[in-house]
mmCIF file of C-alpha atoms in Angstrom:
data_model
loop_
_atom_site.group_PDB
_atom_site.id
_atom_site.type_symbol
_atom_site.label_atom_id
_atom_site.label_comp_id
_atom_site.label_asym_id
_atom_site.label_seq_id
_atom_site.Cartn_x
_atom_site.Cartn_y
_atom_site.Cartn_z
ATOM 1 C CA UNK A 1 88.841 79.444 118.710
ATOM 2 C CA UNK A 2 87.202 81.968 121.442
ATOM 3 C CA UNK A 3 84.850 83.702 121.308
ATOM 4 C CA UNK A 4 86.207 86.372 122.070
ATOM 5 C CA UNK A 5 88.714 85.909 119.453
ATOM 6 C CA UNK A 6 86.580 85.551 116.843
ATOM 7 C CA UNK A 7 84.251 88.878 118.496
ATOM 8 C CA UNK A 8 87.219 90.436 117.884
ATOM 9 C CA UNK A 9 87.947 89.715 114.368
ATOM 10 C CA UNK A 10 84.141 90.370 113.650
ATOM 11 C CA UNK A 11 84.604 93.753 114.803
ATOM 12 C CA UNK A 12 87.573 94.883 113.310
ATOM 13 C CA UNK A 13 85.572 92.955 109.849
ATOM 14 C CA UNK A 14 82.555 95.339 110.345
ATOM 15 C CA UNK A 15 85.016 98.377 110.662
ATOM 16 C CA UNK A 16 86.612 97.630 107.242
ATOM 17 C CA UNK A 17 89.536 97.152 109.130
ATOM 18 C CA UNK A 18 92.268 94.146 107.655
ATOM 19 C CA UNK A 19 92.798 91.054 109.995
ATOM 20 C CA UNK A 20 94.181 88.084 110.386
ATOM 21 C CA UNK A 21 93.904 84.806 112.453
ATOM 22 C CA UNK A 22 96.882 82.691 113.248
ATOM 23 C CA UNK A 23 95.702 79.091 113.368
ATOM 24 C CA UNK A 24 98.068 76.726 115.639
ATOM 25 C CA UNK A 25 96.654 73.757 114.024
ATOM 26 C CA UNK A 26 98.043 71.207 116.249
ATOM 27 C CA UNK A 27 97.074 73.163 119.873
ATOM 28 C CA UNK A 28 93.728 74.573 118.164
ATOM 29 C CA UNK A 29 94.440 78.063 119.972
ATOM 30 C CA UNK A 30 93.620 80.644 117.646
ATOM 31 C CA UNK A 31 94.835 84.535 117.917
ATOM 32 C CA UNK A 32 93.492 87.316 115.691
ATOM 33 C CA UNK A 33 95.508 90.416 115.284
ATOM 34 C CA UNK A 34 94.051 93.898 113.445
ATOM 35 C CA UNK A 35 96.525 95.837 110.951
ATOM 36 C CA UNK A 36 98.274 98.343 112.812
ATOM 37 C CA UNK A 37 98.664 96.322 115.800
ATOM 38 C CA UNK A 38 101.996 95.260 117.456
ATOM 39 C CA UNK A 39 102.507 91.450 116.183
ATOM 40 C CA UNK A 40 104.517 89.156 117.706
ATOM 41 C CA UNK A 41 107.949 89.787 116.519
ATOM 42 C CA UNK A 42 108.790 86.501 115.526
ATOM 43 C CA UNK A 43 105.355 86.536 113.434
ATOM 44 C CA UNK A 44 106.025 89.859 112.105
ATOM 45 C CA UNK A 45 106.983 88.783 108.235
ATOM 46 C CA UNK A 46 104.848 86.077 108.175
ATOM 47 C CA UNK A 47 101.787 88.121 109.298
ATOM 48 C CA UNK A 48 102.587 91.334 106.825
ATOM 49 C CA UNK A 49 102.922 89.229 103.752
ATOM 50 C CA UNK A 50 99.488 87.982 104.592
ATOM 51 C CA UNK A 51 98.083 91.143 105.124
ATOM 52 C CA UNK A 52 100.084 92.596 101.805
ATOM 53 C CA UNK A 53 98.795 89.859 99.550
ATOM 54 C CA UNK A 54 95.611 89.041 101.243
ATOM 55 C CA UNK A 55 95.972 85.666 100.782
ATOM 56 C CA UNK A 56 95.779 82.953 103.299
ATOM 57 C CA UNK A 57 98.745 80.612 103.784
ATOM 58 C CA UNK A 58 100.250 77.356 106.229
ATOM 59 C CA UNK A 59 103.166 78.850 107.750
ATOM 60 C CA UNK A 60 105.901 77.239 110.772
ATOM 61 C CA UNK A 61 105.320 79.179 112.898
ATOM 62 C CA UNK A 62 107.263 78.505 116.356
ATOM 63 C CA UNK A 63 108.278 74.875 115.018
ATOM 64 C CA UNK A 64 104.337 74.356 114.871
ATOM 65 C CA UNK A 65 102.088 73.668 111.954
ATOM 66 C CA UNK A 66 99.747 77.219 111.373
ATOM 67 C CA UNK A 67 97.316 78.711 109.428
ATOM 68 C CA UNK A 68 97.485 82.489 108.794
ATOM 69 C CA UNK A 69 93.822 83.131 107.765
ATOM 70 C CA UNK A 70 93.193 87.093 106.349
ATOM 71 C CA UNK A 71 90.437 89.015 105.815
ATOM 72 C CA UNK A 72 90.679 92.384 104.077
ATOM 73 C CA UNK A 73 87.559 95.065 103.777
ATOM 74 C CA UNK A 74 85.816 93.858 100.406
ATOM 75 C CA UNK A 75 86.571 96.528 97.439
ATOM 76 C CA UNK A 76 83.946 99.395 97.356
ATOM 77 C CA UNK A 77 83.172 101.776 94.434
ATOM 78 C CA UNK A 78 82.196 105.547 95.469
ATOM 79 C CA UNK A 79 81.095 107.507 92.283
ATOM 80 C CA UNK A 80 80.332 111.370 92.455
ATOM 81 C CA UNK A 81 78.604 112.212 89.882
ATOM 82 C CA UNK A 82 74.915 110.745 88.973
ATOM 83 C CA UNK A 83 75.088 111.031 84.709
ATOM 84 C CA UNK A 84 75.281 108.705 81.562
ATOM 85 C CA UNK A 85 78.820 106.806 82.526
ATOM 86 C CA UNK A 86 77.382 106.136 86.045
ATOM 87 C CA UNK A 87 74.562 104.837 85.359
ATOM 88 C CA UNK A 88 76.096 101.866 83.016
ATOM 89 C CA UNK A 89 78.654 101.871 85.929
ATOM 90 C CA UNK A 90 75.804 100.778 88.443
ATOM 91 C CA UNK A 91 74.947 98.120 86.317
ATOM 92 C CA UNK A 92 78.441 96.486 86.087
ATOM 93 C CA UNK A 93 80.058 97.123 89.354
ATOM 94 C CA UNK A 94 78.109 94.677 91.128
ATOM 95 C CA UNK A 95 79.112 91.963 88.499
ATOM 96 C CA UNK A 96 82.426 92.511 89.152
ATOM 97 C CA UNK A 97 81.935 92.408 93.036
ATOM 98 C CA UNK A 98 81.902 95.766 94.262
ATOM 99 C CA UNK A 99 79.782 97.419 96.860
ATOM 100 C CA UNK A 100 78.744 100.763 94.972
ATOM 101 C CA UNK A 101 77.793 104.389 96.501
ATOM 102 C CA UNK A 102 76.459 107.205 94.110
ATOM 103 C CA UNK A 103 77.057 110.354 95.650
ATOM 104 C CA UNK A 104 75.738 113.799 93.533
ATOM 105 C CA UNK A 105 73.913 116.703 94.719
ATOM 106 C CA UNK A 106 72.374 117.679 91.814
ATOM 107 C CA UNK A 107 68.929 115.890 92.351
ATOM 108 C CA UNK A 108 67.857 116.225 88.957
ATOM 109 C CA UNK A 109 70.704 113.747 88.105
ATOM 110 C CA UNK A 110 70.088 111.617 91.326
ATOM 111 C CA UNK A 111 67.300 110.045 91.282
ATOM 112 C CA UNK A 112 65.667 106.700 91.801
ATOM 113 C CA UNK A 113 64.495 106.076 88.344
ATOM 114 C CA UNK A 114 68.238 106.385 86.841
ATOM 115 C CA UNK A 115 69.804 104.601 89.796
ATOM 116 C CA UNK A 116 67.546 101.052 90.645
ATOM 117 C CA UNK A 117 69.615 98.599 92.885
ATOM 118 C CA UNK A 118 72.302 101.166 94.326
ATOM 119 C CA UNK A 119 72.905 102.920 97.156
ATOM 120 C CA UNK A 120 72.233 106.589 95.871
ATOM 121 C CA UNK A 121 73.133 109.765 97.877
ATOM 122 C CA UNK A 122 71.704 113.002 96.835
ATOM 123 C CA UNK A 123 73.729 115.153 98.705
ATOM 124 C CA UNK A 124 77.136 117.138 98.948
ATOM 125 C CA UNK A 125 80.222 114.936 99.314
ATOM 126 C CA UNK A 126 81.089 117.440 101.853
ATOM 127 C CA UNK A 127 78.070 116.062 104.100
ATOM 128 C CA UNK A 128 78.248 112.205 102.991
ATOM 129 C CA UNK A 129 82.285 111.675 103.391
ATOM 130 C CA UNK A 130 82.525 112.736 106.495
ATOM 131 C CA UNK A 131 80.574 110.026 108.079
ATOM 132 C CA UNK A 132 80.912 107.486 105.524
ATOM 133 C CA UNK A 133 85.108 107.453 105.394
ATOM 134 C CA UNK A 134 86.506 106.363 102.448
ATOM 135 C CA UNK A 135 89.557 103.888 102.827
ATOM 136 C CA UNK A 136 92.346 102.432 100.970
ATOM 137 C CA UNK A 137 89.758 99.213 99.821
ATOM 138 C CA UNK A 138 87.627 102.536 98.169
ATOM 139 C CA UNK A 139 88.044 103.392 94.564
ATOM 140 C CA UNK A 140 86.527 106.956 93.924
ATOM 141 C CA UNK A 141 85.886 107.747 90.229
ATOM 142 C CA UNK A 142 84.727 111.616 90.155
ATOM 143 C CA UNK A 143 82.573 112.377 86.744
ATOM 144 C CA UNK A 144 81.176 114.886 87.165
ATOM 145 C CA UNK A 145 83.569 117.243 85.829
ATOM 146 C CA UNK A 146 82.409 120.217 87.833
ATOM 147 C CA UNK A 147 85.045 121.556 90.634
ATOM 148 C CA UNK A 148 82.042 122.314 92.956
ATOM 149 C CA UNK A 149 81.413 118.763 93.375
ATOM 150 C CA UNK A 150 84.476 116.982 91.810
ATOM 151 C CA UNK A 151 87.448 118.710 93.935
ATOM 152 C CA UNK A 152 86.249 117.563 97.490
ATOM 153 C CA UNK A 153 86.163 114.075 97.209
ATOM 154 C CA UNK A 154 89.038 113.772 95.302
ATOM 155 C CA UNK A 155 91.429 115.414 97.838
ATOM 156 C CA UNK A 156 89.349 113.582 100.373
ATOM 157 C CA UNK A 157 90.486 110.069 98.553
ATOM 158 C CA UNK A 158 93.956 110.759 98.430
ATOM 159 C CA UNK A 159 94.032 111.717 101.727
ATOM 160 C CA UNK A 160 92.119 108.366 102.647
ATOM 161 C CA UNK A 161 94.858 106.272 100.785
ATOM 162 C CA UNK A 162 92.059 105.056 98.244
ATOM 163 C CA UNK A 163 93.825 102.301 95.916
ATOM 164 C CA UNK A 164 91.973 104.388 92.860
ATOM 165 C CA UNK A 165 91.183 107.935 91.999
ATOM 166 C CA UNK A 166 89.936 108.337 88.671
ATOM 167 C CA UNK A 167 88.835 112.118 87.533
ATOM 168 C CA UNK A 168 86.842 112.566 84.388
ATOM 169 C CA UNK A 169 87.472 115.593 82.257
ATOM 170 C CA UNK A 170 89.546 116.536 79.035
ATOM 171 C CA UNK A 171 93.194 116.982 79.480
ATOM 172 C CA UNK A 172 92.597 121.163 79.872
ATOM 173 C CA UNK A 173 90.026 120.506 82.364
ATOM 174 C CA UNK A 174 92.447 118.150 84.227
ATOM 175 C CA UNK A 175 95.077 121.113 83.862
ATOM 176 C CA UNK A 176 92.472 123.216 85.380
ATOM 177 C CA UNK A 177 92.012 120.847 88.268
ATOM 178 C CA UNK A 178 95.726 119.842 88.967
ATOM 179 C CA UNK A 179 96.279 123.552 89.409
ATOM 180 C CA UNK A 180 93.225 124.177 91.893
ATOM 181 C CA UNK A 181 94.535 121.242 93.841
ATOM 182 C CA UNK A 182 98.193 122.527 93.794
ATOM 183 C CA UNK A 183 97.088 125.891 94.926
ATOM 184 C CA UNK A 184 95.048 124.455 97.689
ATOM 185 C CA UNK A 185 98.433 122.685 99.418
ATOM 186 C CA UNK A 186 98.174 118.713 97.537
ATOM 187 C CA UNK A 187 101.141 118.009 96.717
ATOM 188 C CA UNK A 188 102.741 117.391 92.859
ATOM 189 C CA UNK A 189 103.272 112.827 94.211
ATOM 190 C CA UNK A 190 99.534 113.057 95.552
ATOM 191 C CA UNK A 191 98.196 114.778 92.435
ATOM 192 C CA UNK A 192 100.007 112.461 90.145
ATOM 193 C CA UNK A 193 98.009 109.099 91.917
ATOM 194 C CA UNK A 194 94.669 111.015 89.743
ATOM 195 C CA UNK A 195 93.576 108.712 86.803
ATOM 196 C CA UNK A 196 92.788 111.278 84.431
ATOM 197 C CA UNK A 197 91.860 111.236 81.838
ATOM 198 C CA UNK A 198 89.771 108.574 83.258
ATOM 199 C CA UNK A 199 89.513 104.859 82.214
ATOM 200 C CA UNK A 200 91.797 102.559 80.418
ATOM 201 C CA UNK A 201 92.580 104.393 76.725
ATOM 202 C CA UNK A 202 90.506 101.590 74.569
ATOM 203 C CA UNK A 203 89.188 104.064 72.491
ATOM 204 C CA UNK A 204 86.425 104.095 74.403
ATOM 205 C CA UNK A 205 83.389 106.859 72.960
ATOM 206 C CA UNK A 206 80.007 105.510 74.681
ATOM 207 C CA UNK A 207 78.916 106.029 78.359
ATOM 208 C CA UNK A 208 78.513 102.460 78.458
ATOM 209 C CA UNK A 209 82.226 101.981 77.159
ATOM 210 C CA UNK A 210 83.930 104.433 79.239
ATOM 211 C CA UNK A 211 82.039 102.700 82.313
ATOM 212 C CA UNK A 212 83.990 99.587 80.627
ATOM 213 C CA UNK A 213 87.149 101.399 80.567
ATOM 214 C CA UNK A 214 86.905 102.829 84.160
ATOM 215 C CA UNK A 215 85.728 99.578 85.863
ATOM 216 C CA UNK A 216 88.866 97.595 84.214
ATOM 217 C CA UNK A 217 91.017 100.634 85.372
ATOM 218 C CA UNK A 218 89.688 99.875 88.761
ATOM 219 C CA UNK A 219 90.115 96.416 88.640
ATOM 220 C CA UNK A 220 93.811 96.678 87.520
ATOM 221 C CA UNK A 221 94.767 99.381 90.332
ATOM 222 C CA UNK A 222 92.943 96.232 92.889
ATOM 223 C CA UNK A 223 95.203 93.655 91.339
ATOM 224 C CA UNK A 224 98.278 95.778 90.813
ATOM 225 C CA UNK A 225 98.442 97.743 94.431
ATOM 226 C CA UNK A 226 101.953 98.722 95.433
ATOM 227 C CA UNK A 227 102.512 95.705 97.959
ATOM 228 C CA UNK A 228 104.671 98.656 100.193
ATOM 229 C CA UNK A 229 101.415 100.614 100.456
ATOM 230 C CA UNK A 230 99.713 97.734 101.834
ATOM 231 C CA UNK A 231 100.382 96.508 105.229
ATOM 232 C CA UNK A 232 100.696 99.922 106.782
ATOM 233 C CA UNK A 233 98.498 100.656 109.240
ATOM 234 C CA UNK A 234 96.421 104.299 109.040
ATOM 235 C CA UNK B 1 78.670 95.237 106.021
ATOM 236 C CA UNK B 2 74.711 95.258 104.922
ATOM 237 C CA UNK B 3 71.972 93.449 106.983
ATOM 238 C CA UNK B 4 71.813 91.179 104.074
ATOM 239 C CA UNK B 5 75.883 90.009 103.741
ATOM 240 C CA UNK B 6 75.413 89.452 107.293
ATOM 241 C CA UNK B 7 72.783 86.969 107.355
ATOM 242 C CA UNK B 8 75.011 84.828 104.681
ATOM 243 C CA UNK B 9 78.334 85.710 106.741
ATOM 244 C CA UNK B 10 79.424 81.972 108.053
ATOM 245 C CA UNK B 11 81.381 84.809 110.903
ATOM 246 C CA UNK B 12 78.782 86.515 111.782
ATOM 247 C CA UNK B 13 76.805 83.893 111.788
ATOM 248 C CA UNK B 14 79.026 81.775 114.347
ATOM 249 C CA UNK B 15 79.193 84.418 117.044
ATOM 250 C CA UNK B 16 75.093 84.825 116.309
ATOM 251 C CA UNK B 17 74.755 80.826 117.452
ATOM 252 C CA UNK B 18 77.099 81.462 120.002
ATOM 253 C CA UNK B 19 74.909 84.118 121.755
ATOM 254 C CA UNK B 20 71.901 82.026 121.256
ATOM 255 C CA UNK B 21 73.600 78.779 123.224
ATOM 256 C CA UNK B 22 74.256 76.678 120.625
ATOM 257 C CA UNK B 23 77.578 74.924 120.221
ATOM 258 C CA UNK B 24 79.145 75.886 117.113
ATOM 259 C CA UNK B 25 82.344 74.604 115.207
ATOM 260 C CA UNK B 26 83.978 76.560 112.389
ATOM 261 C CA UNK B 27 85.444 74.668 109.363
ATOM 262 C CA UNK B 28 87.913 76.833 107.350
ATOM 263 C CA UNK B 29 89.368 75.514 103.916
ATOM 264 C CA UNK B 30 93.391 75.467 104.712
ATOM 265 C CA UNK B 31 94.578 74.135 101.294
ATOM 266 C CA UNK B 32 93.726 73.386 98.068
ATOM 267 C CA UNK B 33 95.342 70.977 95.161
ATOM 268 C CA UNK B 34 93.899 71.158 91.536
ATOM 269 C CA UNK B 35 90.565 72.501 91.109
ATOM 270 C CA UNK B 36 88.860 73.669 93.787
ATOM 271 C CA UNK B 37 85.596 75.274 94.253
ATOM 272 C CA UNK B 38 85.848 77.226 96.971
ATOM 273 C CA UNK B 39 89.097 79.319 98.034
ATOM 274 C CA UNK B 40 91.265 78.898 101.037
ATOM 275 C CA UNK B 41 90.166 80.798 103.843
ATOM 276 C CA UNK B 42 86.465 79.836 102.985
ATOM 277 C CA UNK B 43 84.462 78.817 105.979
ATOM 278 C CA UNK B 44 81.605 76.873 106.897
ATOM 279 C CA UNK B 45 79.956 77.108 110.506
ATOM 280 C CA UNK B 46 78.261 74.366 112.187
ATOM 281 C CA UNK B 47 76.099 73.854 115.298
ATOM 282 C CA UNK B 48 75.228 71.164 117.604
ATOM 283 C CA UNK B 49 72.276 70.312 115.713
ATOM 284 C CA UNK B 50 73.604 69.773 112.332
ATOM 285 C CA UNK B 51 72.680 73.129 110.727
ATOM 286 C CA UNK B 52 75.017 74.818 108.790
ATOM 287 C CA UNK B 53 75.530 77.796 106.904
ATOM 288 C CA UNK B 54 78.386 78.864 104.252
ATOM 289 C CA UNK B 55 80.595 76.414 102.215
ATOM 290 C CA UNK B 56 83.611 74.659 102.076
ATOM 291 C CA UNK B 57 83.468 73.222 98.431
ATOM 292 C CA UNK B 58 80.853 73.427 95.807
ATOM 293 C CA UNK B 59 78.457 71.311 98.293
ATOM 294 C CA UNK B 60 80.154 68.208 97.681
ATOM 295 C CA UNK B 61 81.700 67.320 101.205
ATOM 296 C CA UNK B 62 79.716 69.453 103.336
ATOM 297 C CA UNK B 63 77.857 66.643 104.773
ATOM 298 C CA UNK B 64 80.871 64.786 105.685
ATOM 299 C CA UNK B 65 82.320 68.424 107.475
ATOM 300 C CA UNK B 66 79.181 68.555 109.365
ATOM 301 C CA UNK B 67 79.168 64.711 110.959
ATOM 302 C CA UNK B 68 83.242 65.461 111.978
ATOM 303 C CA UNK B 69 81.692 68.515 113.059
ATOM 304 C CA UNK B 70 79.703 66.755 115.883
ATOM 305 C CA UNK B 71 82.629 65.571 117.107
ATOM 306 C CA UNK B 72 84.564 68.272 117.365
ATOM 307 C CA UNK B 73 81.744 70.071 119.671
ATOM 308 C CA UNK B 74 81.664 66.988 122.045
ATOM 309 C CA UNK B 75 85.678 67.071 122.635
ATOM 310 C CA UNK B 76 86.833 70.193 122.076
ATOM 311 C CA UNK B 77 89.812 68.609 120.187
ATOM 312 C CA UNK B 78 89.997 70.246 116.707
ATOM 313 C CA UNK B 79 90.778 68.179 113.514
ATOM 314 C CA UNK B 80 92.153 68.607 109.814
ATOM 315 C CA UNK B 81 90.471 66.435 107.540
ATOM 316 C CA UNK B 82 91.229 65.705 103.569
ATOM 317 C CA UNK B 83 89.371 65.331 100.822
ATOM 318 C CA UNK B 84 89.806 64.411 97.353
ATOM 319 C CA UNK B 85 89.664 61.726 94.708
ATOM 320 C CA UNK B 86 92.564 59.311 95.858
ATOM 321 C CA UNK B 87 90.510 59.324 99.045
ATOM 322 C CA UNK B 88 87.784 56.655 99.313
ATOM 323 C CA UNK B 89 85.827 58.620 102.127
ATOM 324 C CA UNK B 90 86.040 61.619 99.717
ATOM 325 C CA UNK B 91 85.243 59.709 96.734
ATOM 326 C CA UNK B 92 81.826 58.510 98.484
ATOM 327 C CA UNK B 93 80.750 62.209 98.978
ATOM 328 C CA UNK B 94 81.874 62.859 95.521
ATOM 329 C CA UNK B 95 84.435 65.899 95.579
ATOM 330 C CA UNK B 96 83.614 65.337 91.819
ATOM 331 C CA UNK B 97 86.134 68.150 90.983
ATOM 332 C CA UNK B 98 88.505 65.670 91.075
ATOM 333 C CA UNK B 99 90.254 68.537 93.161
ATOM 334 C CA UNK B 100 91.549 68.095 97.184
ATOM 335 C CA UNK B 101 91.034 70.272 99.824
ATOM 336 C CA UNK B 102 92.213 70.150 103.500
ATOM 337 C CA UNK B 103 89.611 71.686 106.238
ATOM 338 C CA UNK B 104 90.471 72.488 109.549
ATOM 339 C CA UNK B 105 87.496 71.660 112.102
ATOM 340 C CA UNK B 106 87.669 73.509 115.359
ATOM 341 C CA UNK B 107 84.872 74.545 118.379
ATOM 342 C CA UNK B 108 83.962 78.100 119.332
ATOM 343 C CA UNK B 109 84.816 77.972 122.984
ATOM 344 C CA UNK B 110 83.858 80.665 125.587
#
């Protein structure tokens, strides 16, 4: 491989940005290619059903042996909201491999003390989302259940493509919201990606449970992405 | 990507050797039969030296990658080696999965 091939795929890795490397294993000549780019024609399937399913394969590809090699942005977890749910949320997101952000302006809920071990933000998600983007590797799980702080960041993650938006609040509150966002232009496909009420229905009563129930959620909408969705550049 | 995935990033870590002047090869799991420890796509970096960083399997035929390694820097000429149980080389390093695993071996050039 070059260097400047693999300076490349380093890059567009440090940009969250999906890549792969095409391997000819019998000339050693490497190429790496960034979603979104144009793909050699005859690579084209191969090449999107790597990037859709994220998983590496040996391919033919030009009568030669290769090995499409893919690396997508590793799953992140942005919470708003810094009460009871997230706080048991903080302690099992990492287990399950996700980065995880805590974003909640209300610095009587975000402090250190509650929130050892994770990136906490005590700000507006007006001010943090702008220069932290979220992306369609992000799952955002508002829980706040206040429109002040909730509303942003949830039109902000379907905009962003996120493969997750969970909003916490009873079904009236939800009604509440769903009309708020209708008013303010999202439209009635958008509004139905929300996860609300949030968390897989396990009965679940505790903080700690419903952290349970929206972490599996999660997981399932990482496992279960609509392959079409994938592969698109944005 | 934090400070801290970086320094354990066999990628990162590559082009960081690279910089420095070391020769580096990259070893990348290609496929996998049975049990496996570590996924395809899984790499392992190597310099001239013999240091190494990442993994290929669960430590079992690391040391093996690492002497092929050496001779991938010299020539140039990348490789695919196998590993598993039927495989007396692979039995000696003890791929003790009883799992087999191709790598592909090739040098950072540039």
């Amino acid at each position: 491989m070059q260097l400047s091939t693999l300076e490349k795929l380093n890059e567009a890795r440090s940009a969250r940005r999906p890549a792969v490397v095409v391997n000819d294993i019998s000339s050693g000549r490497a190429q790496a290619f960034i979603e979104g780019e144009a793909f050699p024609a005859e690579w084209e399937a191969a090449i999107s059903e790597t990037l859709r399913s994220g998983r590496p394969k040996l391919a033919t590809l030009d009568d030669q042996p290769a090995f499409i090699n893919v690396y997508l942005p590793p799953p992140r977890l942005v919470v708003i909201g810094a009460v009871h749910i997230s706080q048991a949320l903080a302690r099992l997101a990492p287990v399950a491999g996700f980065d995880m952000t805590i974003i909640d302006p209300r610095t009587a809920f975000a402090t250190a003390e509650r929130f050892q071990d994770i990136e906490l933000l005590a700000d507006w998600p007006e001010d943090v989302l702008p220069t932290r983007p979220l992306d369609r590797y992000t799952a955002l799980a508002a829980v706040t259940h206040d429109p002040k702080i909730d509303d942003y960041p949830i039109r902000a993650a379907l905009e962003a493509g996120c493969f997750y938006v969970g909003a916490l609040g009873s079904r009236k509150t939800h009604a509440a919201r769903v009309e708020r966002l209708r008013s303010a232009g999202v439209s009635q496909e958008e509004i139905g990606r929300i996860r609300a009420p949030i968390g897989l229905d396990i009965g679940a009563a505790s903080p700690a449970e419903i952290a349970v129930a929206v972490l599996a959620q999660i997981i399932g909408a990482l496992r279960h992405r609509d392959p079409e969705e994938q592969g698109h550049a944005t | 990507m934090t400070n801290e995935a970086k320094m354990l990033d066999p990628l990162e870590i590559a082009e960081a050797w690279h910089r420095k002047g070391r020769a580096v090869a990259l070893a990348t799991v290609i496929e996998t039969w049975g049990s496996a420890p570590r996924a395809v796509g899984s790499h392992l970096v190597i310099d001239g030296g013999g240091n190494f960083e990442g993994s290929v399997s669960g430590g079992c035929v690391e040391g093996a990658v690492v002497s092929e390694a050496a001779d991938v820097i010299a020539s140039g000429v990348s490789k695919v080696l196998e590993f598993g149980v039927a495989d007396e080389t692979a039995w000696r390093v003890g791929l003790s999965c009883g799992g087999r695993i191709r790598v592909y071996v090739e040098r950072i050039d540039g």
